[in-house]
Amino acid sequence: MLKNLLAVFIFSVLFLPVFAQKASIKGIVVDTVEKTKLQNSSILLINSKDSILVKDTRAKANGEFELSNLKKGTYTLVITFPKMADFIRDIQLSDSSKFNLGHIAMDSKATLLNEVTIKAQKQAISMKGDTITYQADSFAVKPHANLQDLLRRLPGIEVDKDGAIKAGGKDVNTLLVDGEEFFGDDPLLAQKYLKANAVSEVQIYDKKSKQEELSGIKEGDAKEKVMNIKLKENAKNGYLSTLDANSDLNHFRNVGGMAGIYKSKLKAAVFGFNSNTNQDSKASAAMSRLKGNDYDLIEVGDDGSTVMISYGGRDDDGFSPTNGLPDVISYGAHFSDKWNENKVGLKLNYKGNNRDVLDRTTFKNQSLLPNGTNFFSAGSANSETKNTGQSLKGSVDVKIDSLSTLKISFAGSKNKSADEYTSANETKNGSGFFVNNSSQQNNSNSDNNLFNGNINYAKKFLKKGRTLSIDLQPETKNSTSLGNSLSVTNYYDDNGVINRIVNQNFLNDNSGRESSLGTRIAYTEPLGKQFSLQTAYSFKTVAANSHKLVFDKSLSNKRIDSLSNNFDFNNFSNIGKVVLQYRAKKFTLSGGAEATQTTFELNDLDRNNKFNRNYLNWAPQSNLNYKLGKNTSVSVNYNGYTRQPSLDQLQPLRQVNNPLYEIKGNPNLKPSFNNNFGFNFNTYQQKSQMYAYVYGGYNFTKNAVVSTRTVDDVNKTTSSYINLNGNNSFYAGASFNKSFSKIHFNTGLNASYNHSNSVSILNNKLNENVNNSISLRPRFSYYSDIVQIQYNPSFTFSNSSSSIGSINNGKNFYHNHEISGNIELPYNTEFNTSISLSYQPANTSFNTPVNVAIWNAYLSKKMLKAQELELKVAISDILAEKIGYNRYVGGNNISENTNSFIPRYVLIGVTYNLTGNFVKADKK
């Protein structure tokens, strides 16, 4: 009965409104002077009440148009054509209205300008190409609202409680202001500090790759969107600053501040914060995530096994929440400007940080061997990690002429770390007798220095689509580490009596250096109107050394040769790429391959041995993208690539970091080949505020490099590597989202399925692990001027099994519920609350459930004329249910662990925001 009611409800919500839409409007658009039919005139129907675009179309070759299936209501009809004055008419429709406007005469703007003043009326929402434009003044927000408040009012745009933005179902990770970075391109900063009344337009368009921006050739369906905020003329120059101080007046604190100015192309800011609450300061949350390298990196694995081109990502070397008890200081500055009619630009980002994290962990583990032996392990550890570092990143842009640019990017960093770690653990067999126990004390101090850069020359030619791009990338790395490792391990016989004791007291002295130089030349040539050829050649040469020395302190610091190594490493790689693309009106088809030829030399200086490899890696690729409609597309793709074994997997040297765990390399490993097939369908309907997408994929690997482990009767593990077939995975998912702007409601559903097979060898027996998981994640949100509510539950079922036998049936189920709300109270008072409910029912592995409710809330009051001052009281973990606990259920393994966590606390805070615009003096 419940299923039938649910089906009827879904049918009613999605389809009944369609059957009720019977009204229509039609007409013929003509030129009053030339008496010609105006083909492709733009016809827009706007809801008069809220200025939301209801329908749009284009006039046919004979000037005819028709808008059908319309609801009852009051509308504004707008017809536009280049060099013609806009035709605007208000229309009242009933359920069965049949409006025939006949011939609609369009007058030339030049004619009307001599007779009358024309008042232009902007559309609330318009679309040109793949760009959607929202007129900010068409969407009402409360006084003193910021940009984030405005974005939450725009149809088709989602903003979650943390400020993450989605548009048309795709992530918005880049936010620009007037086409430029706003102290970096992170969306959070502009959302918080730009006022809604300063915004003229909000633009959304697809994010293009570097090559697309240069050549204008679309490479496929964009995975991300870009948001551009256009400011009003009187808001383009201004300042922003904030001071945010929160404390429990005893131990916990969260203090931060920032100040910045923006004036034309000039942007400058400083920021800093200190927190021991595992939460970032509001004042510098976005400033600490300024973008890092923004050029394509030519990367080579430490062993030379993998060469790839990747986009520079976001730089997160500021604050990052973590387990344990942190004390974090972060600070930095930003400067950017352009000169000489915007032909020369400079950008600089400086950051510093100091982190100290204390953590205490415990673990319990049960594992099953092929012969039926069970081992039960338990232990605890204490750690303290200290990190300090500074970095400077920047770029210089020079516009040589209208077709050529030169960009020089650079980055340098210095980091120091100090780690201390103590642990104790024990293992028993199924009979309850001790198998082993051990204690360890480790400490180390390390230094890491890095410098890298990129010089890029890009040129467009007069022939559209013909482009040339050249990159040159130098890089140097230096690292040193000095530490001590002390351990005592007791081994027991079958009766639980100690029969052997192993003491280790080692001094570890490690250092390394790497220098590299890479270059890339990319050329695109259009072959007619529909074909284009994309080619690229890259090379990278790497020279490095690695010195890992281990000394026995109990033998007067005698070097242990079996654990030490002294290597020189040289690599030279050539990468060639060819892709042919065919573009039709509705689809794009491309195919090609990338080939990497690498010469790899490893010189063991201690043993006078040389290890050489020469190999050729192939990476074929193909992609078909078909456009089913204006906002609907489907794509199918295939990618294959060769992966060489890593240096650690190949080295035949013994590595012992733990007395109970030993690793041996295998120099006879073969390269593996990975095959990836993918499918994607997405649709977005702006008028109905609905989007949906479906995706799926299948991966399998030939000659996968997998582990082969031997666990002896005292639970000591010796691990190596081998090539095996059998690793594969399948995934599929779908998402649906529907907005109801009139009632301020949004709902959606995500569903996903994952299946994976992984193989390995355990005690000379094949072990095949099979994992399956299904997840459902519905979401609901409601907003008004007074109340905002979000509910995001998730339900996950997983099942795992092992071919060598299972401790349990491997089934696990858990569900989470995220509920958050915000209420605007009288006298500029606001109440905000969020609760996270996590449920892990009992199963065959754990006979007790784990149900946790984390409830946070704050009450704030805004004061002063523009509400610059905010007083706040915030409570974290009101119910005191944090437990710092996790558990895992696998086929032949189950485990549980705990870590340190921050208990309930109350913070009293004050925030002062000072933002505004510079007032320009009138010119005399």
PDB file of N, CA and C in Angstrom, residues 83 262 291 361 490 601 796 833 894:
ATOM      1  N   LYS A  83      19.008  44.819 -33.700  1.00  0.00           N
ATOM      2  CA  LYS A  83      18.745  46.133 -34.297  1.00  0.00           C
ATOM      3  C   LYS A  83      17.256  46.499 -34.299  1.00  0.00           C
ATOM      4  N   TYR A 262      40.229  45.791  -2.931  1.00  0.00           N
ATOM      5  CA  TYR A 262      40.166  45.485  -4.354  1.00  0.00           C
ATOM      6  C   TYR A 262      39.802  46.767  -5.077  1.00  0.00           C
ATOM      7  N   LYS A 291      44.399  29.198  -4.609  1.00  0.00           N
ATOM      8  CA  LYS A 291      44.789  28.226  -5.622  1.00  0.00           C
ATOM      9  C   LYS A 291      46.304  28.153  -5.744  1.00  0.00           C
ATOM     10  N   THR A 361      45.719   6.496  20.065  1.00  0.00           N
ATOM     11  CA  THR A 361      44.901   5.550  19.321  1.00  0.00           C
ATOM     12  C   THR A 361      44.970   4.171  19.961  1.00  0.00           C
ATOM     13  N   ASN A 490      58.869  -9.781  21.868  1.00  0.00           N
ATOM     14  CA  ASN A 490      58.911 -11.100  22.500  1.00  0.00           C
ATOM     15  C   ASN A 490      58.110 -12.086  21.669  1.00  0.00           C
ATOM     16  N   GLU A 601      67.271   3.995 -15.138  1.00  0.00           N
ATOM     17  CA  GLU A 601      68.532   3.432 -14.633  1.00  0.00           C
ATOM     18  C   GLU A 601      68.611   3.636 -13.127  1.00  0.00           C
ATOM     19  N   THR A 796      23.461   2.962   3.522  1.00  0.00           N
ATOM     20  CA  THR A 796      24.493   2.194   2.843  1.00  0.00           C
ATOM     21  C   THR A 796      24.465   0.742   3.312  1.00  0.00           C
ATOM     22  N   THR A 833      21.206  25.565  14.034  1.00  0.00           N
ATOM     23  CA  THR A 833      21.451  24.269  14.663  1.00  0.00           C
ATOM     24  C   THR A 833      21.693  23.209  13.602  1.00  0.00           C
ATOM     25  N   ILE A 894      38.356  -8.382  10.560  1.00  0.00           N
ATOM     26  CA  ILE A 894      37.512  -7.368  11.175  1.00  0.00           C
ATOM     27  C   ILE A 894      38.388  -6.557  12.121  1.00  0.00           C
TER      28      ILE A 894
END
